[in-house]
Amino acid sequence: MRTLLYPSLLLSAFLASLLLAGPAAADTVYRWVDENGKVHYSDTPVKNAQVFDSKENTRNEVKVSHGNIKNQDQAEPIADADIQYQVNIVSPTEEATVRDNNGDFSAQISIFPEAPRGTLIQLVLDGKPYGQAQTSPNFDLKAVERGEHSLIAQLVSQSGKVLASSSSRRIFLHQANIKPQVTP
């Protein structure tokens, strides 16, 4: 009986150590730039890679405080004073290179907890509002010039007050030169 119990205890201890070590190992992300200047991320270290902390500067939390409003007929519902909204840009990812000759791409935004009725989402491209604020968290950007850009998403009230804002997201838009060169 002892011989059957001992191997099962060893197996149990081995499996428990794998379960405990697995999540810790998976939390380490490495970042490096290749010889072409492209940024890479991996869970395995390579030469010249640095440990990347994805939790740093990826969220912006804002506490909103308003008085209690009991009038349900008001045009603009007000957020609960104790809720801190988190606005995040889901895509494109940080330092993503978007390739589109027309300069078109999409951006997806997430808000937690769910935004109160009557609030809107405003996308800010390079420090300027892009289009109109909207209720949909999906934005289709059109005819954006090539180069480096910054995106910020804001949760705003209908009066335009910013309730919460995402951190800035840096992206690169690549457009291949499709115009033929004219020789004199």
Coordinates of N, CA and C in Angstrom, one line a residue:
M1 N 0.8 -1.2 0.0 CA 0.0 0.0 0.0 C 0.9 1.3 0.0
R2 N 2.0 1.2 0.7 CA 2.8 2.4 0.8 C 3.5 2.7 -0.6
T3 N 3.8 1.7 -1.3 CA 4.5 1.9 -2.6 C 3.5 2.6 -3.6
L4 N 2.2 2.3 -3.5 CA 1.3 2.9 -4.4 C 1.0 4.4 -4.0
L5 N 1.0 4.6 -2.7 CA 0.7 6.0 -2.2 C 1.9 6.9 -2.5
Y6 N 3.1 6.5 -2.4 CA 4.3 7.4 -2.5 C 4.4 7.9 -3.9
P7 N 4.3 7.2 -5.0 CA 4.3 7.8 -6.3 C 3.2 8.7 -6.6
S8 N 2.0 8.5 -6.1 CA 0.9 9.4 -6.3 C 1.1 10.7 -5.6
L9 N 1.8 10.7 -4.4 CA 2.1 11.9 -3.7 C 3.2 12.7 -4.5
L10 N 4.1 12.0 -5.1 CA 5.2 12.7 -5.9 C 4.5 13.3 -7.1
L11 N 3.6 12.6 -7.8 CA 2.9 13.1 -8.9 C 2.1 14.3 -8.6
S12 N 1.4 14.3 -7.4 CA 0.6 15.4 -7.0 C 1.4 16.6 -6.7
A13 N 2.6 16.4 -6.0 CA 3.4 17.5 -5.7 C 4.0 18.1 -7.0
F14 N 4.4 17.3 -8.0 CA 4.9 17.8 -9.2 C 3.8 18.6 -10.0
L15 N 2.6 18.1 -10.0 CA 1.5 18.8 -10.7 C 1.2 20.1 -10.0
A16 N 1.2 20.1 -8.7 CA 1.0 21.4 -7.9 C 2.1 22.4 -8.2
S17 N 3.3 22.0 -8.3 CA 4.4 22.9 -8.6 C 4.3 23.5 -10.0
L18 N 3.8 22.7 -10.9 CA 3.6 23.2 -12.3 C 2.5 24.2 -12.3
L19 N 1.4 24.0 -11.6 CA 0.3 24.9 -11.6 C 0.7 26.2 -10.9
L20 N 1.6 26.2 -9.9 CA 2.0 27.4 -9.2 C 3.0 28.1 -10.0
A21 N 3.9 27.4 -10.7 CA 4.9 28.1 -11.5 C 4.4 28.6 -12.8
G22 N 3.4 28.0 -13.4 CA 2.9 28.3 -14.7 C 2.5 29.8 -14.8
P23 N 1.6 30.3 -14.0 CA 1.1 31.6 -14.1 C 2.3 32.7 -13.9
A24 N 3.2 32.4 -13.0 CA 4.3 33.3 -12.8 C 5.2 33.4 -14.0
A25 N 5.5 32.3 -14.6 CA 6.3 32.3 -15.8 C 5.6 33.0 -17.0
A26 N 4.3 32.8 -17.1 CA 3.6 33.4 -18.2 C 3.4 34.9 -18.1
D27 N 3.7 35.5 -16.8 CA 3.5 36.9 -16.6 C 4.7 37.7 -17.2
T28 N 5.8 37.1 -17.5 CA 7.0 37.8 -17.9 C 6.9 37.9 -19.5
V29 N 7.0 39.2 -19.9 CA 6.9 39.5 -21.3 C 8.2 40.2 -21.7
Y30 N 8.9 39.9 -22.8 CA 10.1 40.5 -23.2 C 9.8 41.3 -24.5
R31 N 10.5 42.5 -24.5 CA 10.4 43.4 -25.7 C 11.7 43.6 -26.3
W32 N 11.8 43.6 -27.6 CA 13.1 43.9 -28.3 C 12.7 44.5 -29.7
V33 N 13.8 45.2 -30.2 CA 13.6 45.8 -31.5 C 14.6 45.1 -32.4
D34 N 14.2 44.6 -33.6 CA 15.0 43.9 -34.5 C 15.9 44.9 -35.3
E35 N 16.7 44.4 -36.2 CA 17.6 45.2 -37.0 C 16.9 46.1 -38.0
N36 N 15.6 45.8 -38.3 CA 14.8 46.6 -39.2 C 14.0 47.7 -38.4
G37 N 14.1 47.7 -37.1 CA 13.4 48.7 -36.3 C 12.0 48.2 -35.8
K38 N 11.7 47.0 -36.1 CA 10.3 46.5 -35.7 C 10.4 46.0 -34.3
V39 N 9.3 46.4 -33.5 CA 9.2 46.0 -32.1 C 8.6 44.6 -32.0
H40 N 9.2 43.8 -31.2 CA 8.6 42.4 -31.0 C 8.4 42.2 -29.5
Y41 N 7.4 41.3 -29.2 CA 7.1 40.9 -27.8 C 7.1 39.4 -27.8
S42 N 7.6 38.8 -26.7 CA 7.6 37.4 -26.6 C 7.6 37.0 -25.1
D43 N 7.2 35.7 -24.8 CA 7.3 35.2 -23.5 C 8.6 34.5 -23.3
T44 N 9.5 34.4 -24.3 CA 10.8 33.8 -24.1 C 11.9 34.9 -24.4
P45 N 12.9 34.9 -23.6 CA 13.9 36.0 -23.8 C 14.8 35.7 -25.0
V46 N 15.2 36.8 -25.7 CA 16.1 36.7 -26.8 C 17.2 37.8 -26.5
K47 N 18.3 37.7 -27.3 CA 19.4 38.7 -27.1 C 18.9 40.1 -27.2
N48 N 19.3 40.9 -26.3 CA 19.0 42.4 -26.2 C 17.5 42.6 -25.8
A49 N 16.8 41.6 -25.3 CA 15.4 41.8 -24.9 C 15.4 42.4 -23.5
Q50 N 14.4 43.2 -23.3 CA 14.1 43.8 -22.0 C 12.8 43.3 -21.4
V51 N 12.7 43.2 -20.1 CA 11.4 42.8 -19.5 C 10.5 43.9 -19.7
F52 N 9.3 43.6 -20.2 CA 8.3 44.6 -20.5 C 7.1 44.5 -19.5
D53 N 6.8 45.6 -18.8 CA 5.7 45.6 -17.8 C 4.5 46.2 -18.5
S54 N 3.6 45.3 -18.9 CA 2.4 45.8 -19.6 C 1.4 46.5 -18.7
K55 N 1.5 46.3 -17.4 CA 0.6 46.9 -16.5 C 0.9 48.4 -16.2
E56 N 2.1 48.8 -16.6 CA 2.5 50.2 -16.4 C 1.9 51.1 -17.4
N57 N 1.2 52.2 -17.0 CA 0.6 53.2 -17.9 C -0.4 52.6 -18.9
T58 N -1.1 51.6 -18.6 CA -2.1 51.1 -19.6 C -3.5 51.5 -19.2
R59 N -3.7 52.1 -18.1 CA -5.1 52.4 -17.6 C -5.1 53.8 -17.0
N60 N -6.2 54.4 -17.2 CA -6.4 55.7 -16.6 C -7.8 55.7 -15.8
E61 N -7.7 55.8 -14.5 CA -9.0 55.8 -13.8 C -9.3 57.2 -13.3
V62 N -10.5 57.5 -13.4 CA -11.0 58.8 -13.0 C -12.2 58.6 -12.1
K63 N -12.2 59.3 -11.0 CA -13.4 59.2 -10.1 C -14.3 60.3 -10.4
V64 N -15.6 60.0 -10.7 CA -16.5 61.0 -11.1 C -17.4 61.3 -9.9
S65 N -17.6 62.6 -9.6 CA -18.5 62.9 -8.4 C -19.6 63.8 -8.9
H66 N -20.8 63.5 -8.7 CA -22.0 64.3 -9.0 C -23.0 64.2 -7.9
G67 N -23.8 65.2 -7.8 CA -24.9 65.1 -6.8 C -25.9 64.0 -7.2
N68 N -26.7 63.6 -6.2 CA -27.7 62.6 -6.6 C -28.9 63.3 -7.3
I69 N -29.2 62.8 -8.4 CA -30.3 63.4 -9.2 C -31.5 62.4 -9.2
K70 N -32.6 62.8 -8.8 CA -33.8 61.9 -8.7 C -34.8 62.2 -9.8
N71 N -34.6 63.2 -10.6 CA -35.5 63.5 -11.7 C -35.2 62.6 -12.9
Q72 N -36.0 61.6 -13.1 CA -35.8 60.7 -14.2 C -36.1 61.3 -15.6
D73 N -36.7 62.5 -15.7 CA -37.1 63.1 -16.9 C -35.9 64.0 -17.5
Q74 N -34.8 64.0 -16.8 CA -33.7 64.9 -17.2 C -33.1 64.3 -18.5
A75 N -32.7 65.2 -19.4 CA -32.2 64.8 -20.7 C -30.9 64.0 -20.5
E76 N -30.0 64.4 -19.6 CA -28.7 63.7 -19.5 C -28.6 63.0 -18.1
P77 N -28.7 61.7 -18.1 CA -28.5 61.0 -16.8 C -27.0 61.2 -16.4
I78 N -26.9 61.2 -15.1 CA -25.6 61.5 -14.5 C -25.0 60.2 -13.9
A79 N -23.7 60.0 -14.0 CA -23.0 58.8 -13.5 C -23.0 58.8 -12.0
D80 N -23.0 57.6 -11.4 CA -23.0 57.4 -10.0 C -21.6 57.9 -9.5
A81 N -21.7 58.7 -8.3 CA -20.5 59.4 -7.8 C -19.4 58.4 -7.4
D82 N -19.7 57.2 -7.0 CA -18.8 56.3 -6.5 C -18.1 55.4 -7.6
I83 N -18.5 55.5 -8.8 CA -18.0 54.6 -9.9 C -16.8 55.3 -10.5
Q84 N -15.7 54.5 -10.7 CA -14.5 54.9 -11.4 C -14.5 54.2 -12.7
Y85 N -14.7 55.0 -13.8 CA -14.7 54.4 -15.1 C -13.3 54.2 -15.7
Q86 N -13.1 53.1 -16.3 CA -11.8 52.8 -17.0 C -12.0 52.7 -18.5
V87 N -11.4 53.6 -19.2 CA -11.5 53.6 -20.7 C -10.2 53.1 -21.2
N88 N -10.2 52.1 -22.1 CA -9.1 51.5 -22.7 C -9.2 51.4 -24.2
I89 N -8.2 51.6 -24.9 CA -8.2 51.3 -26.4 C -7.8 49.9 -26.6
V90 N -8.7 49.1 -27.1 CA -8.4 47.6 -27.3 C -7.6 47.4 -28.5
S91 N -7.9 48.1 -29.6 CA -7.1 48.0 -30.8 C -7.2 49.3 -31.6
P92 N -6.2 49.7 -32.2 CA -4.9 49.0 -32.5 C -4.1 49.0 -31.2
T93 N -3.2 48.0 -31.1 CA -2.3 47.9 -29.9 C -1.2 49.0 -29.9
E94 N -0.6 49.1 -28.8 CA 0.5 50.1 -28.6 C 1.6 49.8 -29.6
E95 N 2.0 50.9 -30.3 CA 3.1 50.8 -31.3 C 2.8 49.9 -32.4
A96 N 1.5 49.7 -32.7 CA 1.1 48.9 -33.9 C 1.4 49.6 -35.2
T97 N 1.8 48.9 -36.2 CA 1.9 49.5 -37.5 C 0.7 49.1 -38.3
V98 N -0.1 50.0 -38.7 CA -1.2 49.8 -39.5 C -0.8 50.1 -41.0
R99 N -1.1 49.1 -41.8 CA -0.8 49.2 -43.3 C -2.0 49.4 -44.1
D100 N -2.2 50.6 -44.6 CA -3.4 50.8 -45.5 C -3.1 52.0 -46.4
N101 N -3.1 51.8 -47.7 CA -2.7 52.8 -48.6 C -3.7 54.0 -48.6
N102 N -5.0 53.7 -48.2 CA -6.0 54.8 -48.1 C -5.9 55.5 -46.8
G103 N -5.2 55.0 -45.8 CA -5.1 55.6 -44.5 C -6.4 55.3 -43.7
D104 N -7.0 54.1 -43.9 CA -8.2 53.7 -43.2 C -7.9 52.6 -42.2
F105 N -8.4 52.7 -41.0 CA -8.3 51.7 -40.0 C -9.4 51.8 -39.0
S106 N -9.5 50.8 -38.1 CA -10.6 50.8 -37.1 C -9.9 50.9 -35.7
A107 N -10.7 51.4 -34.8 CA -10.2 51.5 -33.4 C -11.4 51.0 -32.5
Q108 N -11.1 50.1 -31.5 CA -12.1 49.6 -30.6 C -11.8 50.1 -29.2
I109 N -12.8 50.5 -28.5 CA -12.7 51.0 -27.2 C -13.5 50.2 -26.2
S110 N -12.9 50.0 -25.0 CA -13.7 49.3 -23.9 C -13.8 50.3 -22.7
I111 N -15.0 50.2 -22.1 CA -15.3 51.0 -20.9 C -15.8 50.0 -19.8
F112 N -15.2 50.2 -18.6 CA -15.6 49.3 -17.5 C -15.8 50.2 -16.3
P113 N -16.8 50.1 -15.5 CA -18.0 49.3 -15.8 C -18.8 50.0 -16.9
E114 N -19.9 49.4 -17.3 CA -20.6 49.9 -18.5 C -21.0 51.4 -18.3
A115 N -20.8 52.1 -19.3 CA -21.0 53.6 -19.3 C -22.5 53.8 -19.0
P116 N -22.8 54.9 -18.3 CA -24.2 55.2 -18.0 C -24.9 55.7 -19.3
R117 N -26.2 55.5 -19.4 CA -27.0 56.0 -20.5 C -26.8 57.5 -20.7
G118 N -26.6 57.9 -21.9 CA -26.5 59.4 -22.2 C -25.0 59.8 -22.3
T119 N -24.1 58.9 -22.0 CA -22.7 59.3 -22.2 C -22.2 58.9 -23.6
L120 N -21.2 59.5 -24.1 CA -20.6 59.3 -25.4 C -19.1 59.0 -25.3
I121 N -18.6 58.5 -26.4 CA -17.2 58.2 -26.5 C -16.6 59.1 -27.6
Q122 N -15.6 59.8 -27.3 CA -14.9 60.7 -28.2 C -13.5 60.2 -28.5
L123 N -13.1 60.0 -29.7 CA -11.8 59.6 -30.1 C -11.0 60.8 -30.4
V124 N -9.8 60.9 -29.8 CA -8.9 62.0 -30.1 C -7.7 61.5 -30.8
L125 N -7.5 62.1 -32.0 CA -6.3 61.7 -32.9 C -5.4 62.9 -32.9
D126 N -4.1 62.6 -32.5 CA -3.1 63.6 -32.5 C -3.5 64.9 -31.7
G127 N -4.2 64.7 -30.6 CA -4.6 65.9 -29.8 C -5.9 66.6 -30.3
K128 N -6.5 66.1 -31.4 CA -7.7 66.8 -31.9 C -8.8 65.8 -31.9
P129 N -10.1 66.2 -31.5 CA -11.2 65.3 -31.6 C -11.4 64.8 -33.1
Y130 N -11.6 63.4 -33.2 CA -11.8 62.9 -34.5 C -13.3 62.6 -34.7
G131 N -13.9 63.3 -35.6 CA -15.3 63.2 -35.8 C -16.2 63.5 -34.6
Q132 N -17.4 63.1 -34.6 CA -18.3 63.4 -33.6 C -18.2 62.3 -32.5
A133 N -18.5 62.7 -31.2 CA -18.6 61.7 -30.1 C -19.8 60.8 -30.5
Q134 N -19.7 59.5 -30.1 CA -20.7 58.5 -30.4 C -20.9 57.6 -29.3
T135 N -22.0 56.8 -29.4 CA -22.3 55.8 -28.4 C -21.6 54.5 -28.6
S136 N -21.2 54.2 -29.9 CA -20.6 53.0 -30.2 C -19.1 53.0 -29.9
P137 N -18.6 51.9 -29.3 CA -17.2 51.8 -29.0 C -16.3 51.5 -30.2
N138 N -16.8 51.4 -31.4 CA -16.1 51.1 -32.6 C -16.0 52.3 -33.5
F139 N -14.8 52.7 -33.9 CA -14.5 53.8 -34.7 C -13.9 53.4 -36.0
D140 N -14.3 54.0 -37.1 CA -13.7 53.7 -38.4 C -13.0 55.0 -38.8
L141 N -11.7 55.1 -38.8 CA -11.0 56.2 -39.2 C -10.7 56.2 -40.7
K142 N -10.8 57.3 -41.4 CA -10.6 57.3 -42.8 C -9.6 58.4 -43.2
A143 N -8.8 58.1 -44.2 CA -7.9 59.1 -44.9 C -6.9 59.7 -43.9
V144 N -6.4 58.9 -42.9 CA -5.4 59.4 -42.0 C -4.1 59.4 -42.7
E145 N -3.3 60.4 -42.5 CA -2.0 60.6 -43.2 C -1.0 59.5 -42.6
R146 N 0.0 59.1 -43.5 CA 1.0 58.2 -43.0 C 1.8 58.8 -41.9
G147 N 2.4 58.0 -41.1 CA 3.3 58.4 -40.0 C 2.9 58.0 -38.6
E148 N 3.5 58.6 -37.6 CA 3.2 58.3 -36.2 C 2.0 59.1 -35.8
H149 N 1.1 58.5 -35.0 CA -0.1 59.1 -34.5 C -0.3 58.7 -33.0
S150 N -1.1 59.5 -32.3 CA -1.5 59.2 -31.0 C -3.0 59.1 -30.9
L151 N -3.5 58.1 -30.2 CA -5.0 58.0 -30.0 C -5.3 58.0 -28.5
I152 N -6.4 58.7 -28.2 CA -6.9 58.7 -26.8 C -8.4 58.6 -27.0
A153 N -9.0 57.8 -26.1 CA -10.5 57.7 -26.0 C -11.0 58.3 -24.8
Q154 N -12.1 59.1 -24.9 CA -12.6 59.8 -23.7 C -14.1 59.4 -23.6
L155 N -14.5 59.2 -22.3 CA -15.9 59.0 -22.0 C -16.4 60.4 -21.6
V156 N -17.4 60.9 -22.4 CA -17.8 62.3 -22.1 C -19.4 62.3 -21.9
S157 N -19.8 63.3 -21.1 CA -21.2 63.5 -21.0 C -21.7 64.3 -22.2
Q158 N -23.0 64.3 -22.3 CA -23.6 65.0 -23.5 C -23.3 66.5 -23.5
S159 N -23.0 67.1 -22.4 CA -22.6 68.5 -22.4 C -21.1 68.7 -22.7
G160 N -20.4 67.5 -22.9 CA -19.0 67.6 -23.3 C -18.0 67.5 -22.2
K161 N -18.4 67.3 -21.0 CA -17.5 67.1 -19.8 C -16.8 65.7 -19.9
V162 N -15.5 65.7 -19.8 CA -14.8 64.4 -19.9 C -14.9 63.7 -18.5
L163 N -15.5 62.5 -18.5 CA -15.7 61.7 -17.3 C -14.5 60.8 -17.0
A164 N -13.9 60.3 -18.1 CA -12.7 59.4 -18.0 C -12.0 59.4 -19.3
S165 N -10.7 59.1 -19.3 CA -9.9 59.1 -20.5 C -8.9 57.9 -20.4
S166 N -8.6 57.4 -21.6 CA -7.6 56.3 -21.7 C -6.3 57.0 -21.7
S167 N -5.3 56.1 -21.6 CA -3.9 56.6 -21.8 C -3.7 56.7 -23.3
S168 N -2.7 57.5 -23.6 CA -2.4 57.7 -25.0 C -1.8 56.4 -25.7
R169 N -2.3 56.1 -26.9 CA -1.8 55.0 -27.6 C -1.1 55.4 -28.8
R170 N 0.2 55.0 -29.0 CA 1.0 55.4 -30.1 C 0.9 54.4 -31.2
I171 N 0.6 54.8 -32.4 CA 0.5 53.8 -33.6 C 1.3 54.5 -34.8
F172 N 1.5 53.6 -35.7 CA 2.2 54.0 -37.0 C 1.4 53.6 -38.1
L173 N 1.1 54.6 -39.1 CA 0.4 54.3 -40.3 C 1.3 54.2 -41.4
H174 N 1.4 53.1 -42.1 CA 2.3 52.9 -43.2 C 1.4 52.8 -44.5
Q175 N 1.8 53.6 -45.5 CA 1.2 53.6 -46.8 C 2.3 53.4 -47.8
A176 N 2.2 52.4 -48.6 CA 3.1 52.2 -49.7 C 2.9 53.3 -50.8
N177 N 4.0 53.7 -51.4 CA 4.0 54.7 -52.4 C 3.5 54.0 -53.7
I178 N 2.2 54.3 -54.1 CA 1.7 53.7 -55.3 C 1.7 54.6 -56.5
K179 N 2.1 55.8 -56.3 CA 2.2 56.7 -57.4 C 3.5 56.5 -58.2
P180 N 3.4 56.3 -59.5 CA 4.6 56.1 -60.3 C 5.4 57.3 -60.4
Q181 N 6.7 57.2 -60.3 CA 7.6 58.3 -60.4 C 7.8 58.8 -61.8
V182 N 7.7 60.0 -62.0 CA 7.8 60.6 -63.4 C 9.2 61.0 -63.6
T183 N 9.8 60.5 -64.7 CA 11.2 60.9 -65.0 C 11.2 62.0 -66.0
P184 N 12.0 63.0 -65.9 CA 12.0 64.2 -66.9 C 12.6 63.8 -68.2

